[in-house]
Coordinates of C-alpha atoms in Angstrom, one line a residue:
X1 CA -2.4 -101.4 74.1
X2 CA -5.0 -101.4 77.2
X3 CA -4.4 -98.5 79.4
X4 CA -5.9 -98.2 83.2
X5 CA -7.1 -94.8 84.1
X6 CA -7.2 -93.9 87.8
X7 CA -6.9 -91.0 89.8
X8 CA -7.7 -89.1 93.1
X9 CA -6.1 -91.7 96.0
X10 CA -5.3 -89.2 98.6
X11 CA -3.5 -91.6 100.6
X12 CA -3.5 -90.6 104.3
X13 CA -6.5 -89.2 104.5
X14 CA -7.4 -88.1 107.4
X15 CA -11.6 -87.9 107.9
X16 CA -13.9 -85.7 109.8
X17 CA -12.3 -86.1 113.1
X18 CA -8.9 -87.8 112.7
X19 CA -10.3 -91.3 111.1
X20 CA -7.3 -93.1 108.9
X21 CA -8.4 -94.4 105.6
X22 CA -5.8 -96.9 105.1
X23 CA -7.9 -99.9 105.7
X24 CA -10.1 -98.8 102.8
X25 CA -6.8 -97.3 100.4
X26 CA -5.2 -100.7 100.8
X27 CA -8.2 -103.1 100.2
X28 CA -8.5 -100.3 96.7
X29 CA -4.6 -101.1 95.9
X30 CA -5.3 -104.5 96.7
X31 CA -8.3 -105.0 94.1
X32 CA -6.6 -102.8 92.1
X33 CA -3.8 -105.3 91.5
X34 CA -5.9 -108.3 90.7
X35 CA -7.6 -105.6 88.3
X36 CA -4.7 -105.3 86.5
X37 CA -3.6 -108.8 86.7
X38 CA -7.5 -110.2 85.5
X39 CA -7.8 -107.4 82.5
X40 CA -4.1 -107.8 81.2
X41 CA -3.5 -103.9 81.6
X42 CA -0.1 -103.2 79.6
X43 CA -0.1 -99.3 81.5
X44 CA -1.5 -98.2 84.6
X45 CA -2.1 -94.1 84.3
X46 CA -2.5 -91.9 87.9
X47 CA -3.7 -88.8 86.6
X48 CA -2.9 -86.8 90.4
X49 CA -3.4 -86.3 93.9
X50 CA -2.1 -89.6 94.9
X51 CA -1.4 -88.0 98.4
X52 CA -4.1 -86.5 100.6
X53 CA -1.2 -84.1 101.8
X54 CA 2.2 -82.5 100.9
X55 CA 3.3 -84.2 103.6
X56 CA 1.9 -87.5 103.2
X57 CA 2.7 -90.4 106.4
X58 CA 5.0 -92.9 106.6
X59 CA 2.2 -95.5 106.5
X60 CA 0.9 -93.7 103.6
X61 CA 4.0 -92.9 101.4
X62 CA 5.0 -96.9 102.8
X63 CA 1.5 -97.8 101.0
X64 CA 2.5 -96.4 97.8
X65 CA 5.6 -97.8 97.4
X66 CA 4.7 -101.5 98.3
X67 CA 2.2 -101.1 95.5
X68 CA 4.8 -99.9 92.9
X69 CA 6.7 -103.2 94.4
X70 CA 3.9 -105.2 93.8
X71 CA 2.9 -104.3 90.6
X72 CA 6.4 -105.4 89.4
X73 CA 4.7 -109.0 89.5
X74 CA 2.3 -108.5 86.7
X75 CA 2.8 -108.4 83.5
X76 CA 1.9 -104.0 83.1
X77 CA 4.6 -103.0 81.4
X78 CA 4.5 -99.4 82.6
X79 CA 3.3 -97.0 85.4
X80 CA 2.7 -93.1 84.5
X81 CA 2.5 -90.9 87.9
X82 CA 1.6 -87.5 87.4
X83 CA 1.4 -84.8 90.6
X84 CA -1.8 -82.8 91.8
X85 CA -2.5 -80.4 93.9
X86 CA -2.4 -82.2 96.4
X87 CA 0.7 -83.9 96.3
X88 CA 4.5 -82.7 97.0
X89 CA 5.9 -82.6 93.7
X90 CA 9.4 -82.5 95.2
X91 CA 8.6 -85.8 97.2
X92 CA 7.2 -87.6 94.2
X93 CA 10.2 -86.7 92.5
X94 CA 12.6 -87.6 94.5
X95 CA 12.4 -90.9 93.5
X96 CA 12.1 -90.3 89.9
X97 CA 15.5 -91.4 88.6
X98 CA 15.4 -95.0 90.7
X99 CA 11.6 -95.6 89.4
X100 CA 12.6 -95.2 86.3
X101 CA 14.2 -98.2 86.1
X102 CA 11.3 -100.3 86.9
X103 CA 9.2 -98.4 84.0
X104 CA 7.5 -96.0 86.2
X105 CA 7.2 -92.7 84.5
X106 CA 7.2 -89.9 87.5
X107 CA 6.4 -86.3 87.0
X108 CA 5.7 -84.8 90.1
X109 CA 5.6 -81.1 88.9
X110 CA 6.1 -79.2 85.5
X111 CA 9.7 -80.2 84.7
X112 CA 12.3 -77.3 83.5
X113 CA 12.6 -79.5 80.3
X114 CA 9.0 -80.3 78.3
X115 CA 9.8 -83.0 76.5
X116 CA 10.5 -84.8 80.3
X117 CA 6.5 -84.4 80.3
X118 CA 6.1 -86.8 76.8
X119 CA 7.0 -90.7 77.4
X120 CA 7.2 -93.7 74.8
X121 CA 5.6 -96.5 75.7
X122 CA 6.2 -99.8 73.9
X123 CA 4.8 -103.0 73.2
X124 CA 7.0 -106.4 74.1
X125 CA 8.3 -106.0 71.0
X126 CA 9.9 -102.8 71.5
X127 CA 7.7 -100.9 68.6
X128 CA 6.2 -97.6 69.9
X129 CA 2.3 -98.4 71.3
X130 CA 1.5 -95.3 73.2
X131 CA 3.1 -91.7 73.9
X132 CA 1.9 -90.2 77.0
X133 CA 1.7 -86.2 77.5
X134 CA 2.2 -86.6 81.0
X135 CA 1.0 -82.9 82.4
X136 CA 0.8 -82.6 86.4
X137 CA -0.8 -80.3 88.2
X138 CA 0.1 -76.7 86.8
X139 CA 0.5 -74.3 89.3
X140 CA 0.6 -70.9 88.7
X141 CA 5.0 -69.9 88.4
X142 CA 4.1 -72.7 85.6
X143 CA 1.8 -71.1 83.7
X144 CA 1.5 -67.4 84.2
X145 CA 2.6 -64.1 86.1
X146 CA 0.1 -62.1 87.6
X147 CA -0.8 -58.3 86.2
X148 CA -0.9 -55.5 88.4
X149 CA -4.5 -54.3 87.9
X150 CA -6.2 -57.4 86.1
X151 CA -9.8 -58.3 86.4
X152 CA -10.8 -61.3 87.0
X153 CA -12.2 -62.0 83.7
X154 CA -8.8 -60.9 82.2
X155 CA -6.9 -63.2 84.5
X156 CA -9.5 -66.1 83.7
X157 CA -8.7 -65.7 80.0
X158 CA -5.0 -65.5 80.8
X159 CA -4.8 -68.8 82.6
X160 CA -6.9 -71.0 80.7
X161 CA -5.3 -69.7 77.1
X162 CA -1.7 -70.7 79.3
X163 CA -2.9 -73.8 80.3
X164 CA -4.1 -74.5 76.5
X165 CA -0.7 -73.2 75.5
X166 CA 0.7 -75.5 77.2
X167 CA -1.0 -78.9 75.7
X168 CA -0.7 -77.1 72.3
X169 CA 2.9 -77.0 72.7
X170 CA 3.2 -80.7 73.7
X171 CA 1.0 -81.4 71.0
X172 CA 2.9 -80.1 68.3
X173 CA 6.3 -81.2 69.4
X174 CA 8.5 -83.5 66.9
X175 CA 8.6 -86.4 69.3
X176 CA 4.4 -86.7 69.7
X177 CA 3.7 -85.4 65.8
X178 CA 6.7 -88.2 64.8
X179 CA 4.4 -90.9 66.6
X180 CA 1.4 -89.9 65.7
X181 CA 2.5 -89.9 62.0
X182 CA 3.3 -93.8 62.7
X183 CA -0.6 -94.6 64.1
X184 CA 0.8 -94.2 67.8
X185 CA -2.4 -93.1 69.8
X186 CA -1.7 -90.2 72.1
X187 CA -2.8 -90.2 75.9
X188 CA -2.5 -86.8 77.9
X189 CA -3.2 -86.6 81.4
X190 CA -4.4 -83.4 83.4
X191 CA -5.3 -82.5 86.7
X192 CA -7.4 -79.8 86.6
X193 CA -11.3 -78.4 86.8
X194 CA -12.3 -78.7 83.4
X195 CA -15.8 -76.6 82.5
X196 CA -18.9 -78.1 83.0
X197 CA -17.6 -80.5 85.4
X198 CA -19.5 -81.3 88.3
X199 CA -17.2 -81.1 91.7
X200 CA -19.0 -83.0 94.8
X201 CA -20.4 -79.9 96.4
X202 CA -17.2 -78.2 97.5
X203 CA -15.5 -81.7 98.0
X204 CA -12.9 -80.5 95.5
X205 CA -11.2 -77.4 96.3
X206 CA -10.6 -74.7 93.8
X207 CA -7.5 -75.7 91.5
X208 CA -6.4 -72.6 90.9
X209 CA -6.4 -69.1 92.4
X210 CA -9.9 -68.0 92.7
X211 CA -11.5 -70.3 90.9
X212 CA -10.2 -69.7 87.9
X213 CA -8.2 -71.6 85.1
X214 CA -10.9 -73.9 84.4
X215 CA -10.2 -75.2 80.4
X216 CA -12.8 -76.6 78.1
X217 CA -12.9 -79.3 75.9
X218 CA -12.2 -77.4 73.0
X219 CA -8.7 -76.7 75.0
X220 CA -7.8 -80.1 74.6
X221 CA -5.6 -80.3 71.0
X222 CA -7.2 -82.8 68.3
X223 CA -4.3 -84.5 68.3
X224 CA -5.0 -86.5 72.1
X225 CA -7.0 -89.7 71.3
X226 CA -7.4 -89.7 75.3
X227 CA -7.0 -86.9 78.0
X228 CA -7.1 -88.9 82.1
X229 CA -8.0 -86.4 84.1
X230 CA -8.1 -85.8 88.3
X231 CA -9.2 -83.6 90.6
X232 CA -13.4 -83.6 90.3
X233 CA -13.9 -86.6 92.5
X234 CA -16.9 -87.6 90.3
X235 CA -16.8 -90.1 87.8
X236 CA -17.7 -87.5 84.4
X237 CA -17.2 -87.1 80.9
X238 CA -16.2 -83.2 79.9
X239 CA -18.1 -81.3 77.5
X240 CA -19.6 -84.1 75.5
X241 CA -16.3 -85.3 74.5
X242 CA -16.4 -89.3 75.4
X243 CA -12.4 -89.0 75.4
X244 CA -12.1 -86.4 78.0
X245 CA -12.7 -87.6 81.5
X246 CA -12.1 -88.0 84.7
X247 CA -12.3 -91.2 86.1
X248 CA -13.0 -90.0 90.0
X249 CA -12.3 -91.1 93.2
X250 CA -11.6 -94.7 93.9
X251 CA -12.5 -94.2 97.5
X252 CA -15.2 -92.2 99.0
X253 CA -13.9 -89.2 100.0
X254 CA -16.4 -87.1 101.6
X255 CA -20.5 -87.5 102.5
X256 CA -21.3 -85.4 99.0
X257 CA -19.8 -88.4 97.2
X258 CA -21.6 -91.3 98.9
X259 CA -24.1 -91.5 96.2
X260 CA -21.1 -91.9 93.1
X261 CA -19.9 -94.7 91.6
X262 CA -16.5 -95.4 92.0
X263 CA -14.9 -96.9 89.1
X264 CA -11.3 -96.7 87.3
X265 CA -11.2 -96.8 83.4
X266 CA -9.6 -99.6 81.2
X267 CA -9.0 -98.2 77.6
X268 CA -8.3 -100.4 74.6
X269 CA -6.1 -98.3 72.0
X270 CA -6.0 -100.2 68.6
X271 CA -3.5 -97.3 66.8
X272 CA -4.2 -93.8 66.7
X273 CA -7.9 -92.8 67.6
X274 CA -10.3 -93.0 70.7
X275 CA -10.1 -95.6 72.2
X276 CA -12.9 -98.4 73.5
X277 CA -13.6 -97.9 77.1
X278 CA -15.3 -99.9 80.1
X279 CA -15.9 -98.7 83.5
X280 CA -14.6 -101.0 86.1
X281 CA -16.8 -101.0 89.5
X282 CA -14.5 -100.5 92.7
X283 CA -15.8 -102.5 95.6
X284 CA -17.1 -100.2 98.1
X285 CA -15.9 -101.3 101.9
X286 CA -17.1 -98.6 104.2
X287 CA -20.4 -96.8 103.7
X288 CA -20.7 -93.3 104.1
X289 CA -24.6 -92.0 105.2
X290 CA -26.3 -88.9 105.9
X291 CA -29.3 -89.5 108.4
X292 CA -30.8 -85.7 107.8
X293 CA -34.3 -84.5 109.0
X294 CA -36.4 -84.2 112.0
X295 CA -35.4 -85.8 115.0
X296 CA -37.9 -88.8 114.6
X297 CA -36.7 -89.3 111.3
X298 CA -33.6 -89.8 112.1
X299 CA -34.2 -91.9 114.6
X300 CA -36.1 -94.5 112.6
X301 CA -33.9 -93.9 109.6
X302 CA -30.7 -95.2 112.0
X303 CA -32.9 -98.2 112.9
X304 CA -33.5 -98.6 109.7
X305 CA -30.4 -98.5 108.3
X306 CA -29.0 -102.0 107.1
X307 CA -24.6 -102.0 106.6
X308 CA -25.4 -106.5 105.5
X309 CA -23.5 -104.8 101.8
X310 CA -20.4 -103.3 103.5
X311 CA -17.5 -105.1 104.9
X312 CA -16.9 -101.7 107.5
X313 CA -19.0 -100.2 110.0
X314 CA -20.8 -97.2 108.3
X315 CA -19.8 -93.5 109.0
X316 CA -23.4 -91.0 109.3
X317 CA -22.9 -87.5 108.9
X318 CA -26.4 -86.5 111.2
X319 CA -28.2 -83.4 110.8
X320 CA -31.3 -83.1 113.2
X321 CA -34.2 -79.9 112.6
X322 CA -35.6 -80.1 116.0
X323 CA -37.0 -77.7 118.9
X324 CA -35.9 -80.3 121.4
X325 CA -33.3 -79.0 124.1
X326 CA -30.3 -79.6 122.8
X327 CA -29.4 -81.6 125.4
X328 CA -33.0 -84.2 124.4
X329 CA -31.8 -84.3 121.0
X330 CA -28.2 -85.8 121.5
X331 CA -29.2 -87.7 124.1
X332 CA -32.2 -89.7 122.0
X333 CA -29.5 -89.4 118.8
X334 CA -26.8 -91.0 120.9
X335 CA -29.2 -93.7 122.4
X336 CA -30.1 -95.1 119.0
X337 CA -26.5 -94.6 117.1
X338 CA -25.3 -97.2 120.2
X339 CA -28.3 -99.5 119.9
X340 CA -27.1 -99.5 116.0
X341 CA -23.1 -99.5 117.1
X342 CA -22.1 -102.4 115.1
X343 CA -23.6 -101.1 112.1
X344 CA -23.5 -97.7 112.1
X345 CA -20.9 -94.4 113.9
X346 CA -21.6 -90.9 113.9
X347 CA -17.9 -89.3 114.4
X348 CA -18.8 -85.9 115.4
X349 CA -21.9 -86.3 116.5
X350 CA -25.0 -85.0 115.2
X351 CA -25.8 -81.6 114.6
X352 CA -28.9 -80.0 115.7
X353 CA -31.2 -77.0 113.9
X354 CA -33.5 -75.7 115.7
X355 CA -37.1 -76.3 113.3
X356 CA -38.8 -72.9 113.7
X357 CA -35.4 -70.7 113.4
X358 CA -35.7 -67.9 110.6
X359 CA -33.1 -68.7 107.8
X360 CA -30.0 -66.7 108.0
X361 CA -29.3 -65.3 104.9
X362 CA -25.8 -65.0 105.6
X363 CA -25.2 -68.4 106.0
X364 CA -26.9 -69.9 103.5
X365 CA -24.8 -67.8 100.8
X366 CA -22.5 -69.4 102.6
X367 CA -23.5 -72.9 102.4
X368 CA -24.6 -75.5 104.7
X369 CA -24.1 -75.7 108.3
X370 CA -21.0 -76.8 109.6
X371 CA -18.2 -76.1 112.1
X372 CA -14.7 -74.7 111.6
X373 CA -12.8 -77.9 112.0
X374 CA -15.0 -79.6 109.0
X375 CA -14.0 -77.0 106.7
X376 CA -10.6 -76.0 104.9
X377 CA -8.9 -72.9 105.2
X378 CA -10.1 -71.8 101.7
X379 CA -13.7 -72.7 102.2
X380 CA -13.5 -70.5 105.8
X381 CA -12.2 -67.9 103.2
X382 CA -15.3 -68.9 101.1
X383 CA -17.9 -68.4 103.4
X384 CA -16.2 -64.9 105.0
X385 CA -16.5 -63.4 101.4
X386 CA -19.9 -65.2 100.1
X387 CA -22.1 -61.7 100.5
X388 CA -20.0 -59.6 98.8
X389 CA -20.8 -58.3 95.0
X390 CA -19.1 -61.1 92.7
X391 CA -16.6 -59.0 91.4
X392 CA -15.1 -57.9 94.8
X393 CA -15.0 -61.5 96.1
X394 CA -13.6 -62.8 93.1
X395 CA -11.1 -60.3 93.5
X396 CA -10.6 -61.2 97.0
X397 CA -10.1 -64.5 97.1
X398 CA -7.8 -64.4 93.8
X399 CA -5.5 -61.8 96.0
X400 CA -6.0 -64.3 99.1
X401 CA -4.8 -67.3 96.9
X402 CA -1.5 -65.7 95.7
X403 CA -0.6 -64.9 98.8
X404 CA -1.4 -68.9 100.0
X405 CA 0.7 -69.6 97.2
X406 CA 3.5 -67.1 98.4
X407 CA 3.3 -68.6 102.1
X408 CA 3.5 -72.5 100.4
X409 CA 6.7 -71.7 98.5
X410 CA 8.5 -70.2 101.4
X411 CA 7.7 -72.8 103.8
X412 CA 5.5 -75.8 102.0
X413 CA 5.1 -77.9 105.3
X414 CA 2.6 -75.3 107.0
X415 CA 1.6 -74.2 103.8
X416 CA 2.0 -76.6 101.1
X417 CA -1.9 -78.1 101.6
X418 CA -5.1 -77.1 102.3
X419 CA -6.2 -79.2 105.6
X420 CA -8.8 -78.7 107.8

């Protein structure tokens, strides 16, 4: 059975200041198709956040579905969708029933029956090949109540013994142990921060309330040969475990993630046991560059900077440490970003330090410099609590992202994401 893990597509998104990533979501989908079609895939896995959104564009959900259409010409015998935290689950689902009958395997959100969340797949022949343990995004009404005066620690245990509870159960269900017994591998998919996973500096936002609910690889039950997982954007292995991992973003998502490699996963399952895996390069189309330093370094850095590899203009994120008016500094920026036009935009400009400024303490607990519209409403949250004593701010934020949860349920279009 050869399996093809991907992940992390956050179609429609949006970037910096209202830039559409289409062009560079379709030409992935595109390769992706002659991916599966080159490698003889027999099941393509998404393990999450295939939306940017909740409430994902026409163009975007119309992007998705063509793909599903068009995978029906190759010769993958099943598609397994899983939701994130990101994504609707009640719009994923809503076309469960009717995917079905193509052999795509939809589960948009923690279904009120588990064994909706374990699917047979078979081999041409109709004998079992793989099961999948196909775990969405698990929010917290799926996992746990919260406890009127619990610590943080205590409420860090809670969830990530829940969210092991959860795989254990799946694990030890008759269906998976009945297939297992018969050398069927086992595949479970998560979307989750797993410890010692290494987010793109704050690209990722926090998957559950706090911070907390991260699991570890130990979690994981013994009886998973392979566990996909989304969310951390970069491509990682999770605790040392060569079957744990998260296959990452096939798109550059944010300036923190230029640097990655983006790559999907094709695994080769021959019965029960880990199975062989190879990293499968995603062409790149658009670079994204940070030009960072004094003002005459960035300036010959942006003359300097040759886009010949990349089939889109670049996008720079431009930082500048001068004592220059502020006024000299975007005007000599400016003057060499359009000498360099065709190779090279800045989309909100650059942003200008002054060199000889004491550092603010306060913001640098905060994190780098930015402005509101660049940052989500939980990293705003972030940043307002970043001086207080741990405790408190854990505290804090775990209260704040309840009540974002609260607001979501009750009316998931103004709530439901986390945009900036």
């Amino acid at each position: 059975m050869r399996v093809l893990h991907t992940a992390d597509w956050h179609l429609g998104q949006h970037f910096l200041t209202g830039q559409e990533r289409l062009t560079e979501q379709r030409a992935f989908l595109t390769w992706l198709l002659g991916a599966v079609q080159v490698h003889g895939v027999d099941a393509l896995v998404v393990a999450g956040d295939v939306f940017d959104t909740t409430t994902p564009s026409h163009a975007s959900q119309e992007l998705y579905y063509n793909f599903l259409v068009q995978m029906q010409g190759t010769a993958c015998r099943d598609i397994v969708v899983v939701g994130g935290n990101h994504d609707s689950p009640t719009l994923l689902n809503a076309s469960r029933q009717l995917l079905r009958r193509l052999r795509i395997h939809v589960v948009g959100g923690v279904p009120a029956d588990p064994a909706e969340q374990v699917v047979a797949l078979a081999e041409t022949s109709g004998r079992p090949a793989l099961v999948v343990c196909a775990v969405p995004f698990l929010r917290d009404r799926d996992i746990r109540l919260a406890i009127a005066g619990e610590t943080p620690d205590e409420r860090q245990a809670r969830v990530r013994q829940s969210i092991a509870a959860h795989y254990g159960a799946l694990a030890d269900g008759d269906a998976v142990r009945r297939l297992r017994e018969q050398d069927v591998p086992v595949l479970a998919t998560g979307h989750l921060y797993a410890a010692g996973g290494e987010p793109s500096e704050g690209a990722e936002r926090d998957v559950h309330i706090g911070g907390l609910g991260s699991v570890g690889a130990p979690d994981f039950p013994a009886a998973f040969d392979y566990v996909a997982l989304g969310h951390l954007h970069r491509p990682q292995v999770v605790g040392g475990q060569a079957h744990i991992r998260y296959s990452g973003s096939p798109v550059p998502l944010s300036f923190t993630e230029a640097d990655d490699h983006q790559q999907v996963l094709l695994l080769d399952f021959k019965g029960a046991g880990a199975p062989e895996i190879t990293a499968l390069p995603v062409p790149v189309l658009r670079r994204l560059q940070r030009f960072h330093g004094t003002l005459d370094a960035v300036e010959a850095s942006i003359l300097a900077y040759d886009n010949a590899a990349f089939e889109l203009v670049a996008w720079a994120d431009v930082q500048v440490r001068s004592d220059e008016a502020p006024a000299e500094v975007q005007r000599r920026v400016q003057a060499v970003l359009k000498e360099r036009a065709a190779h090279v935009q800045a989309p909100r400009g650059a942003r200008h330090q002054r060199a000889t400024d004491a550092p603010d303490v306060t913001a640098a607990a905060a994190g780098p410099l930015a402005f509101l519209h660049d940052l989500t409403v939980s990293e705003v949250f972030g940043r307002r609590v970043a001086g207080l004593p741990p405790e408190r701010a854990a505290a804090l934020t775990a209260t704040f992202g309840e009540l974002r949860q609260l607001l979501a349920e009750a009316d998931p279009q103004a709530w439901g994401s986390d945009e900036r």
